[in-house]
Amino acid sequence: MSMYLNTIVVLFTGIGWIFFLGATVGILRFPDFYTRMHAAGKGDTLSTMMILFGFAAYQLHHPDLASLLVAFKIVFIAVLIFITGPTATHAIMDAGYGSKIDHWGTRDGSVSHCLIKEDERS
Amino acid sequence: MSVPPAAVAWRLGLFGALWFILCGGELGSWPFGLPTVVLATWVDLQLAGNGQTRALRPLILMRILPFFFWKSILGALDVMARVLKPRLPIDPGLVEFPLTIPPGGGRILLANCITLLPGTISARLADDRIIVHTLDKGLPVVAKIQDLEGRIASLYGPCPAKETGRGLP
């Protein structure tokens, strides 16, 4: 039992760390503010959640009420991260868009802007 | 404006459970806990327009939550796959898109879910339009957002009552 639980804990935290590594490499390698937000926003939210789920699973080693409550507390934090992560990413992205930060890939920092009209929707 | 008793009961139960979990079932915490739970219920009702908002359908939410989670895994994998390739295959751009979903909680949920989708982040949400930043203009951004819009529209009941910006029950 404890063996299986340990496997789950290691699996979740391990996947979390791998995603964190990916996010970090992304922040370093991506060329501009907007693309870096992709790395920071997505990798961060998921890896934090994965690591927290791993921690919550670790609490189940001692299945008494106190440990269960700690596990629930950690799951609540994970849910909060799942809500606040994308919200914060959107807020930073919105602020960057509003202050007209240069885009990568064009000489003058402008960007190809694709506008979809109402009647073009399928 | 009258407050539906069910809306109050829901919130009292949820905030009470939250306090129980936060304080580890400590009996001595309830003299602080009870007023806090009541206050949180009152504040939440004020913010939610006295429970007059359209309610989320909890059952459909349960069915759709794994989808959101799966998409966020795909999103993180997509970023990782791009980042680890030496050529860094990205072609970023903006897509501006008219929304059919009514204003309120649904739109906020949509913007958050777009941020979780592979290769897209919602950059601005204003005037019935959403501006999305995409990592790769080759991705079927429009089709994916329309699919998501339909799923989120199904989360909310068909009642056309006025929205006040919150979607929780």
mmCIF file of N, CA, C and O in Angstrom, chain A residues 23-114:
data_model
loop_
_atom_site.group_PDB
_atom_site.id
_atom_site.type_symbol
_atom_site.label_atom_id
_atom_site.label_comp_id
_atom_site.label_asym_id
_atom_site.label_seq_id
_atom_site.Cartn_x
_atom_site.Cartn_y
_atom_site.Cartn_z
ATOM 1 N N ALA A 23 9.115 25.210 -18.156
ATOM 2 C CA ALA A 23 8.708 26.614 -18.055
ATOM 3 C C ALA A 23 9.929 27.516 -17.918
ATOM 4 O O ALA A 23 10.007 28.584 -18.541
ATOM 5 N N THR A 24 10.908 27.084 -17.111
ATOM 6 C CA THR A 24 12.101 27.904 -16.896
ATOM 7 C C THR A 24 12.892 28.054 -18.189
ATOM 8 O O THR A 24 13.310 29.163 -18.558
ATOM 9 N N VAL A 25 13.086 26.919 -18.901
ATOM 10 C CA VAL A 25 13.805 26.991 -20.183
ATOM 11 C C VAL A 25 13.043 27.899 -21.149
ATOM 12 O O VAL A 25 13.638 28.683 -21.888
ATOM 13 N N GLY A 26 11.708 27.818 -21.098
ATOM 14 C CA GLY A 26 10.892 28.660 -21.971
ATOM 15 C C GLY A 26 11.084 30.131 -21.688
ATOM 16 O O GLY A 26 11.226 30.934 -22.614
ATOM 17 N N ILE A 27 11.101 30.500 -20.407
ATOM 18 C CA ILE A 27 11.286 31.915 -20.053
ATOM 19 C C ILE A 27 12.644 32.394 -20.572
ATOM 20 O O ILE A 27 12.798 33.518 -21.039
ATOM 21 N N LEU A 28 13.659 31.507 -20.520
ATOM 22 C CA LEU A 28 14.987 31.910 -20.970
ATOM 23 C C LEU A 28 15.080 31.951 -22.498
ATOM 24 O O LEU A 28 15.742 32.820 -23.060
ATOM 25 N N ARG A 29 14.423 31.024 -23.188
ATOM 26 C CA ARG A 29 14.642 30.890 -24.631
ATOM 27 C C ARG A 29 13.691 31.722 -25.483
ATOM 28 O O ARG A 29 14.061 32.121 -26.590
ATOM 29 N N PHE A 30 12.456 31.919 -25.011
ATOM 30 C CA PHE A 30 11.495 32.635 -25.852
ATOM 31 C C PHE A 30 11.939 34.082 -26.053
ATOM 32 O O PHE A 30 12.545 34.677 -25.158
ATOM 33 N N PRO A 31 11.617 34.657 -27.222
ATOM 34 C CA PRO A 31 12.258 35.917 -27.600
ATOM 35 C C PRO A 31 11.601 37.192 -27.062
ATOM 36 O O PRO A 31 12.286 38.208 -26.965
ATOM 37 N N ASP A 32 10.320 37.191 -26.761
ATOM 38 C CA ASP A 32 9.727 38.464 -26.303
ATOM 39 C C ASP A 32 8.787 38.245 -25.124
ATOM 40 O O ASP A 32 8.536 37.121 -24.700
ATOM 41 N N PHE A 33 8.283 39.364 -24.609
ATOM 42 C CA PHE A 33 7.418 39.350 -23.428
ATOM 43 C C PHE A 33 6.246 38.390 -23.584
ATOM 44 O O PHE A 33 5.977 37.553 -22.718
ATOM 45 N N TYR A 34 5.554 38.469 -24.719
ATOM 46 C CA TYR A 34 4.312 37.713 -24.898
ATOM 47 C C TYR A 34 4.571 36.212 -24.921
ATOM 48 O O TYR A 34 3.864 35.433 -24.282
ATOM 49 N N THR A 35 5.583 35.795 -25.687
ATOM 50 C CA THR A 35 5.865 34.361 -25.767
ATOM 51 C C THR A 35 6.382 33.833 -24.429
ATOM 52 O O THR A 35 6.091 32.705 -24.054
ATOM 53 N N ARG A 36 7.135 34.670 -23.707
ATOM 54 C CA ARG A 36 7.617 34.228 -22.392
ATOM 55 C C ARG A 36 6.460 33.986 -21.442
ATOM 56 O O ARG A 36 6.510 33.089 -20.601
ATOM 57 N N MET A 37 5.397 34.808 -21.584
ATOM 58 C CA MET A 37 4.228 34.601 -20.725
ATOM 59 C C MET A 37 3.593 33.233 -20.976
ATOM 60 O O MET A 37 3.014 32.630 -20.077
ATOM 61 N N HIS A 38 3.682 32.734 -22.215
ATOM 62 C CA HIS A 38 3.153 31.398 -22.508
ATOM 63 C C HIS A 38 3.859 30.358 -21.647
ATOM 64 O O HIS A 38 3.215 29.502 -21.040
ATOM 65 N N ALA A 39 5.194 30.460 -21.607
ATOM 66 C CA ALA A 39 5.961 29.505 -20.818
ATOM 67 C C ALA A 39 5.656 29.673 -19.336
ATOM 68 O O ALA A 39 5.353 28.710 -18.627
ATOM 69 N N ALA A 40 5.693 30.930 -18.858
ATOM 70 C CA ALA A 40 5.516 31.173 -17.430
ATOM 71 C C ALA A 40 4.109 30.807 -16.985
ATOM 72 O O ALA A 40 3.916 30.197 -15.939
ATOM 73 N N GLY A 41 3.118 31.169 -17.793
ATOM 74 C CA GLY A 41 1.736 30.965 -17.371
ATOM 75 C C GLY A 41 1.310 29.520 -17.362
ATOM 76 O O GLY A 41 0.686 29.057 -16.410
ATOM 77 N N LYS A 42 1.607 28.784 -18.422
ATOM 78 C CA LYS A 42 1.088 27.419 -18.520
ATOM 79 C C LYS A 42 1.874 26.429 -17.684
ATOM 80 O O LYS A 42 1.306 25.687 -16.894
ATOM 81 N N GLY A 43 3.201 26.438 -17.874
ATOM 82 C CA GLY A 43 4.022 25.479 -17.145
ATOM 83 C C GLY A 43 3.888 25.648 -15.647
ATOM 84 O O GLY A 43 3.783 24.676 -14.896
ATOM 85 N N ASP A 44 3.855 26.908 -15.220
ATOM 86 C CA ASP A 44 3.813 27.224 -13.803
ATOM 87 C C ASP A 44 2.571 26.669 -13.122
ATOM 88 O O ASP A 44 2.650 25.992 -12.106
ATOM 89 N N THR A 45 1.405 26.969 -13.694
ATOM 90 C CA THR A 45 0.138 26.549 -13.087
ATOM 91 C C THR A 45 0.109 25.036 -12.937
ATOM 92 O O THR A 45 -0.164 24.504 -11.855
ATOM 93 N N LEU A 46 0.413 24.334 -14.041
ATOM 94 C CA LEU A 46 0.282 22.883 -14.024
ATOM 95 C C LEU A 46 1.301 22.243 -13.084
ATOM 96 O O LEU A 46 0.954 21.354 -12.302
ATOM 97 N N SER A 47 2.562 22.725 -13.135
ATOM 98 C CA SER A 47 3.561 22.063 -12.303
ATOM 99 C C SER A 47 3.298 22.306 -10.831
ATOM 100 O O SER A 47 3.465 21.386 -10.017
ATOM 101 N N THR A 48 2.843 23.519 -10.463
ATOM 102 C CA THR A 48 2.509 23.762 -9.059
ATOM 103 C C THR A 48 1.399 22.824 -8.613
ATOM 104 O O THR A 48 1.463 22.226 -7.533
ATOM 105 N N MET A 49 0.384 22.651 -9.467
ATOM 106 C CA MET A 49 -0.710 21.756 -9.110
ATOM 107 C C MET A 49 -0.240 20.319 -8.956
ATOM 108 O O MET A 49 -0.616 19.627 -8.013
ATOM 109 N N MET A 50 0.592 19.876 -9.886
ATOM 110 C CA MET A 50 1.096 18.500 -9.835
ATOM 111 C C MET A 50 1.859 18.253 -8.535
ATOM 112 O O MET A 50 1.661 17.241 -7.849
ATOM 113 N N ILE A 51 2.757 19.200 -8.185
ATOM 114 C CA ILE A 51 3.561 19.030 -6.978
ATOM 115 C C ILE A 51 2.656 19.033 -5.746
ATOM 116 O O ILE A 51 2.817 18.218 -4.833
ATOM 117 N N LEU A 52 1.629 19.906 -5.752
ATOM 118 C CA LEU A 52 0.717 19.953 -4.604
ATOM 119 C C LEU A 52 -0.079 18.650 -4.486
ATOM 120 O O LEU A 52 -0.302 18.148 -3.382
ATOM 121 N N PHE A 53 -0.503 18.081 -5.637
ATOM 122 C CA PHE A 53 -1.219 16.801 -5.579
ATOM 123 C C PHE A 53 -0.308 15.714 -5.012
ATOM 124 O O PHE A 53 -0.751 14.863 -4.239
ATOM 125 N N GLY A 54 0.967 15.765 -5.400
ATOM 126 C CA GLY A 54 1.927 14.817 -4.840
ATOM 127 C C GLY A 54 2.021 14.956 -3.330
ATOM 128 O O GLY A 54 2.006 13.952 -2.600
ATOM 129 N N PHE A 55 2.079 16.200 -2.845
ATOM 130 C CA PHE A 55 2.148 16.435 -1.400
ATOM 131 C C PHE A 55 0.885 15.945 -0.701
ATOM 132 O O PHE A 55 0.940 15.354 0.381
ATOM 133 N N ALA A 56 -0.273 16.199 -1.337
ATOM 134 C CA ALA A 56 -1.540 15.756 -0.739
ATOM 135 C C ALA A 56 -1.562 14.234 -0.636
ATOM 136 O O ALA A 56 -1.990 13.674 0.378
ATOM 137 N N ALA A 57 -1.071 13.550 -1.683
ATOM 138 C CA ALA A 57 -1.038 12.084 -1.656
ATOM 139 C C ALA A 57 -0.100 11.595 -0.551
ATOM 140 O O ALA A 57 -0.387 10.599 0.121
ATOM 141 N N TYR A 58 0.996 12.322 -0.323
ATOM 142 C CA TYR A 58 1.950 11.924 0.723
ATOM 143 C C TYR A 58 1.292 11.926 2.092
ATOM 144 O O TYR A 58 1.609 11.101 2.948
ATOM 145 N N GLN A 59 0.341 12.866 2.289
ATOM 146 C CA GLN A 59 -0.350 12.957 3.583
ATOM 147 C C GLN A 59 -1.160 11.702 3.894
ATOM 148 O O GLN A 59 -1.458 11.425 5.047
ATOM 149 N N LEU A 60 -1.548 10.945 2.870
ATOM 150 C CA LEU A 60 -2.414 9.779 3.082
ATOM 151 C C LEU A 60 -1.662 8.592 3.666
ATOM 152 O O LEU A 60 -2.248 7.543 3.911
ATOM 153 N N HIS A 61 -0.343 8.755 3.902
ATOM 154 C CA HIS A 61 0.412 7.682 4.559
ATOM 155 C C HIS A 61 -0.142 7.363 5.933
ATOM 156 O O HIS A 61 -0.128 6.220 6.369
ATOM 157 N N HIS A 62 -0.610 8.422 6.645
ATOM 158 C CA HIS A 62 -1.238 8.205 7.952
ATOM 159 C C HIS A 62 -2.694 8.598 7.827
ATOM 160 O O HIS A 62 -3.019 9.772 7.963
ATOM 161 N N PRO A 63 -3.576 7.633 7.548
ATOM 162 C CA PRO A 63 -4.962 8.008 7.233
ATOM 163 C C PRO A 63 -5.780 8.337 8.481
ATOM 164 O O PRO A 63 -6.782 7.706 8.745
ATOM 165 N N ASP A 64 -5.363 9.333 9.275
ATOM 166 C CA ASP A 64 -6.227 9.826 10.359
ATOM 167 C C ASP A 64 -6.804 11.184 9.950
ATOM 168 O O ASP A 64 -6.459 11.721 8.899
ATOM 169 N N LEU A 65 -7.685 11.720 10.814
ATOM 170 C CA LEU A 65 -8.435 12.920 10.439
ATOM 171 C C LEU A 65 -7.503 14.106 10.183
ATOM 172 O O LEU A 65 -7.671 14.836 9.208
ATOM 173 N N ALA A 66 -6.483 14.250 11.046
ATOM 174 C CA ALA A 66 -5.603 15.409 10.918
ATOM 175 C C ALA A 66 -4.891 15.415 9.559
ATOM 176 O O ALA A 66 -4.845 16.438 8.876
ATOM 177 N N SER A 67 -4.357 14.237 9.145
ATOM 178 C CA SER A 67 -3.648 14.162 7.858
ATOM 179 C C SER A 67 -4.601 14.392 6.707
ATOM 180 O O SER A 67 -4.256 15.042 5.719
ATOM 181 N N LEU A 68 -5.823 13.834 6.848
ATOM 182 C CA LEU A 68 -6.813 14.022 5.785
ATOM 183 C C LEU A 68 -7.128 15.496 5.608
ATOM 184 O O LEU A 68 -7.244 15.989 4.480
ATOM 185 N N LEU A 69 -7.257 16.216 6.744
ATOM 186 C CA LEU A 69 -7.559 17.647 6.659
ATOM 187 C C LEU A 69 -6.414 18.398 5.998
ATOM 188 O O LEU A 69 -6.640 19.306 5.200
ATOM 189 N N VAL A 70 -5.177 17.996 6.319
ATOM 190 C CA VAL A 70 -4.020 18.645 5.667
ATOM 191 C C VAL A 70 -4.061 18.378 4.167
ATOM 192 O O VAL A 70 -3.846 19.284 3.348
ATOM 193 N N ALA A 71 -4.398 17.112 3.798
ATOM 194 C CA ALA A 71 -4.482 16.774 2.372
ATOM 195 C C ALA A 71 -5.539 17.631 1.684
ATOM 196 O O ALA A 71 -5.307 18.171 0.597
ATOM 197 N N PHE A 72 -6.700 17.793 2.339
ATOM 198 C CA PHE A 72 -7.770 18.629 1.776
ATOM 199 C C PHE A 72 -7.304 20.071 1.624
ATOM 200 O O PHE A 72 -7.594 20.734 0.629
ATOM 201 N N LYS A 73 -6.572 20.551 2.651
ATOM 202 C CA LYS A 73 -6.063 21.922 2.613
ATOM 203 C C LYS A 73 -5.175 22.112 1.382
ATOM 204 O O LYS A 73 -5.282 23.104 0.662
ATOM 205 N N ILE A 74 -4.306 21.106 1.127
ATOM 206 C CA ILE A 74 -3.393 21.205 -0.015
ATOM 207 C C ILE A 74 -4.179 21.181 -1.325
ATOM 208 O O ILE A 74 -3.883 21.929 -2.259
ATOM 209 N N VAL A 75 -5.234 20.316 -1.378
ATOM 210 C CA VAL A 75 -6.049 20.257 -2.593
ATOM 211 C C VAL A 75 -6.740 21.607 -2.827
ATOM 212 O O VAL A 75 -6.831 22.086 -3.957
ATOM 213 N N PHE A 76 -7.183 22.247 -1.728
ATOM 214 C CA PHE A 76 -7.803 23.571 -1.855
ATOM 215 C C PHE A 76 -6.817 24.574 -2.441
ATOM 216 O O PHE A 76 -7.173 25.396 -3.293
ATOM 217 N N ILE A 77 -5.567 24.511 -1.967
ATOM 218 C CA ILE A 77 -4.542 25.413 -2.500
ATOM 219 C C ILE A 77 -4.362 25.153 -3.992
ATOM 220 O O ILE A 77 -4.247 26.080 -4.797
ATOM 221 N N ALA A 78 -4.380 23.858 -4.378
ATOM 222 C CA ALA A 78 -4.220 23.513 -5.796
ATOM 223 C C ALA A 78 -5.363 24.098 -6.623
ATOM 224 O O ALA A 78 -5.140 24.645 -7.705
ATOM 225 N N VAL A 79 -6.602 23.998 -6.100
ATOM 226 C CA VAL A 79 -7.751 24.559 -6.818
ATOM 227 C C VAL A 79 -7.587 26.070 -6.970
ATOM 228 O O VAL A 79 -7.821 26.640 -8.040
ATOM 229 N N LEU A 80 -7.129 26.707 -5.879
ATOM 230 C CA LEU A 80 -6.906 28.160 -5.917
ATOM 231 C C LEU A 80 -5.875 28.520 -6.977
ATOM 232 O O LEU A 80 -6.054 29.482 -7.740
ATOM 233 N N ILE A 81 -4.796 27.713 -7.056
ATOM 234 C CA ILE A 81 -3.750 27.960 -8.062
ATOM 235 C C ILE A 81 -4.337 27.811 -9.467
ATOM 236 O O ILE A 81 -4.017 28.583 -10.371
ATOM 237 N N PHE A 82 -5.218 26.818 -9.636
ATOM 238 C CA PHE A 82 -5.811 26.558 -10.955
ATOM 239 C C PHE A 82 -6.672 27.742 -11.404
ATOM 240 O O PHE A 82 -6.839 27.986 -12.590
ATOM 241 N N ILE A 83 -7.249 28.474 -10.413
ATOM 242 C CA ILE A 83 -8.052 29.657 -10.756
ATOM 243 C C ILE A 83 -7.165 30.889 -10.912
ATOM 244 O O ILE A 83 -7.299 31.648 -11.871
ATOM 245 N N THR A 84 -6.246 31.089 -9.954
ATOM 246 C CA THR A 84 -5.470 32.332 -9.959
ATOM 247 C C THR A 84 -4.366 32.324 -11.016
ATOM 248 O O THR A 84 -4.030 33.384 -11.535
ATOM 249 N N GLY A 85 -3.811 31.148 -11.352
ATOM 250 C CA GLY A 85 -2.716 31.087 -12.318
ATOM 251 C C GLY A 85 -3.083 31.712 -13.653
ATOM 252 O O GLY A 85 -2.456 32.685 -14.081
ATOM 253 N N PRO A 86 -4.122 31.181 -14.332
ATOM 254 C CA PRO A 86 -4.521 31.767 -15.620
ATOM 255 C C PRO A 86 -4.991 33.214 -15.494
ATOM 256 O O PRO A 86 -4.743 34.026 -16.388
ATOM 257 N N THR A 87 -5.641 33.552 -14.339
ATOM 258 C CA THR A 87 -6.106 34.927 -14.147
ATOM 259 C C THR A 87 -4.929 35.890 -14.098
ATOM 260 O O THR A 87 -4.946 36.942 -14.757
ATOM 261 N N ALA A 88 -3.894 35.512 -13.338
ATOM 262 C CA ALA A 88 -2.720 36.378 -13.231
ATOM 263 C C ALA A 88 -2.011 36.478 -14.587
ATOM 264 O O ALA A 88 -1.583 37.574 -14.992
ATOM 265 N N THR A 89 -1.912 35.345 -15.300
ATOM 266 C CA THR A 89 -1.278 35.370 -16.618
ATOM 267 C C THR A 89 -2.022 36.321 -17.541
ATOM 268 O O THR A 89 -1.416 37.132 -18.252
ATOM 269 N N HIS A 90 -3.379 36.226 -17.517
ATOM 270 C CA HIS A 90 -4.181 37.117 -18.358
ATOM 271 C C HIS A 90 -3.963 38.574 -17.958
ATOM 272 O O HIS A 90 -3.836 39.445 -18.827
ATOM 273 N N ALA A 91 -3.895 38.844 -16.633
ATOM 274 C CA ALA A 91 -3.732 40.226 -16.170
ATOM 275 C C ALA A 91 -2.399 40.811 -16.645
ATOM 276 O O ALA A 91 -2.344 41.947 -17.125
ATOM 277 N N ILE A 92 -1.327 40.008 -16.540
ATOM 278 C CA ILE A 92 -0.005 40.497 -16.964
ATOM 279 C C ILE A 92 0.003 40.696 -18.482
ATOM 280 O O ILE A 92 0.516 41.694 -19.006
ATOM 281 N N MET A 93 -0.607 39.728 -19.209
ATOM 282 C CA MET A 93 -0.668 39.801 -20.670
ATOM 283 C C MET A 93 -1.450 41.048 -21.097
ATOM 284 O O MET A 93 -1.048 41.769 -22.012
ATOM 285 N N ASP A 94 -2.579 41.293 -20.414
ATOM 286 C CA ASP A 94 -3.425 42.447 -20.716
ATOM 287 C C ASP A 94 -2.651 43.744 -20.493
ATOM 288 O O ASP A 94 -2.709 44.667 -21.310
ATOM 289 N N ALA A 95 -1.890 43.792 -19.377
ATOM 290 C CA ALA A 95 -1.101 44.990 -19.079
ATOM 291 C C ALA A 95 -0.034 45.204 -20.147
ATOM 292 O O ALA A 95 0.197 46.329 -20.608
ATOM 293 N N GLY A 96 0.622 44.109 -20.568
ATOM 294 C CA GLY A 96 1.655 44.216 -21.602
ATOM 295 C C GLY A 96 1.077 44.670 -22.927
ATOM 296 O O GLY A 96 1.650 45.511 -23.625
ATOM 297 N N TYR A 97 -0.101 44.107 -23.274
ATOM 298 C CA TYR A 97 -0.773 44.491 -24.509
ATOM 299 C C TYR A 97 -1.177 45.962 -24.454
ATOM 300 O O TYR A 97 -1.027 46.708 -25.423
ATOM 301 N N GLY A 98 -1.677 46.378 -23.275
ATOM 302 C CA GLY A 98 -2.116 47.768 -23.108
ATOM 303 C C GLY A 98 -0.973 48.743 -23.218
ATOM 304 O O GLY A 98 -1.148 49.853 -23.732
ATOM 305 N N SER A 99 0.228 48.370 -22.748
ATOM 306 C CA SER A 99 1.352 49.295 -22.825
ATOM 307 C C SER A 99 2.160 49.098 -24.109
ATOM 308 O O SER A 99 3.261 49.623 -24.224
ATOM 309 N N LYS A 100 1.597 48.319 -25.063
ATOM 310 C CA LYS A 100 2.153 48.197 -26.412
ATOM 311 C C LYS A 100 3.622 47.796 -26.414
ATOM 312 O O LYS A 100 4.454 48.427 -27.060
ATOM 313 N N ILE A 101 3.944 46.745 -25.705
ATOM 314 C CA ILE A 101 5.301 46.203 -25.721
ATOM 315 C C ILE A 101 5.578 45.618 -27.109
ATOM 316 O O ILE A 101 4.686 45.024 -27.727
ATOM 317 N N ASP A 102 6.816 45.798 -27.607
ATOM 318 C CA ASP A 102 7.170 45.333 -28.950
ATOM 319 C C ASP A 102 7.009 43.823 -29.083
ATOM 320 O O ASP A 102 7.308 43.071 -28.158
ATOM 321 N N HIS A 103 6.544 43.424 -30.279
ATOM 322 C CA HIS A 103 6.452 41.993 -30.580
ATOM 323 C C HIS A 103 7.715 41.546 -31.279
ATOM 324 O O HIS A 103 8.370 42.321 -31.986
ATOM 325 N N TRP A 104 8.030 40.257 -31.126
ATOM 326 C CA TRP A 104 9.222 39.687 -31.747
ATOM 327 C C TRP A 104 8.906 39.303 -33.193
ATOM 328 O O TRP A 104 7.766 39.008 -33.533
ATOM 329 N N GLY A 105 9.917 39.336 -34.060
ATOM 330 C CA GLY A 105 9.758 38.776 -35.392
ATOM 331 C C GLY A 105 9.542 39.819 -36.466
ATOM 332 O O GLY A 105 9.604 39.504 -37.641
ATOM 333 N N THR A 106 9.250 41.072 -36.084
ATOM 334 C CA THR A 106 9.105 42.131 -37.081
ATOM 335 C C THR A 106 10.059 43.267 -36.718
ATOM 336 O O THR A 106 10.389 43.451 -35.542
ATOM 337 N N ARG A 107 10.478 44.018 -37.714
ATOM 338 C CA ARG A 107 11.514 45.014 -37.485
ATOM 339 C C ARG A 107 11.018 46.142 -36.573
ATOM 340 O O ARG A 107 11.732 46.617 -35.699
ATOM 341 N N ASP A 108 9.759 46.566 -36.772
ATOM 342 C CA ASP A 108 9.267 47.704 -35.994
ATOM 343 C C ASP A 108 8.496 47.267 -34.741
ATOM 344 O O ASP A 108 7.867 48.093 -34.090
ATOM 345 N N GLY A 109 8.544 45.984 -34.410
ATOM 346 C CA GLY A 109 7.877 45.539 -33.190
ATOM 347 C C GLY A 109 6.380 45.431 -33.310
ATOM 348 O O GLY A 109 5.691 45.193 -32.323
ATOM 349 N N SER A 110 5.835 45.605 -34.531
ATOM 350 C CA SER A 110 4.393 45.416 -34.693
ATOM 351 C C SER A 110 4.120 43.926 -34.843
ATOM 352 O O SER A 110 5.033 43.110 -34.841
ATOM 353 N N VAL A 111 2.866 43.558 -34.984
ATOM 354 C CA VAL A 111 2.545 42.145 -35.036
ATOM 355 C C VAL A 111 1.448 41.911 -36.060
ATOM 356 O O VAL A 111 0.626 42.793 -36.309
ATOM 357 N N SER A 112 1.471 40.749 -36.685
ATOM 358 C CA SER A 112 0.385 40.436 -37.604
ATOM 359 C C SER A 112 -0.878 40.211 -36.778
ATOM 360 O O SER A 112 -0.898 39.430 -35.842
ATOM 361 N N HIS A 113 -1.905 40.979 -37.097
ATOM 362 C CA HIS A 113 -3.117 40.992 -36.294
ATOM 363 C C HIS A 113 -4.239 40.414 -37.141
ATOM 364 O O HIS A 113 -4.651 41.003 -38.128
ATOM 365 N N CYS A 114 -4.711 39.251 -36.756
ATOM 366 C CA CYS A 114 -5.730 38.557 -37.532
ATOM 367 C C CYS A 114 -7.101 38.867 -36.933
ATOM 368 O O CYS A 114 -7.359 38.583 -35.771
#
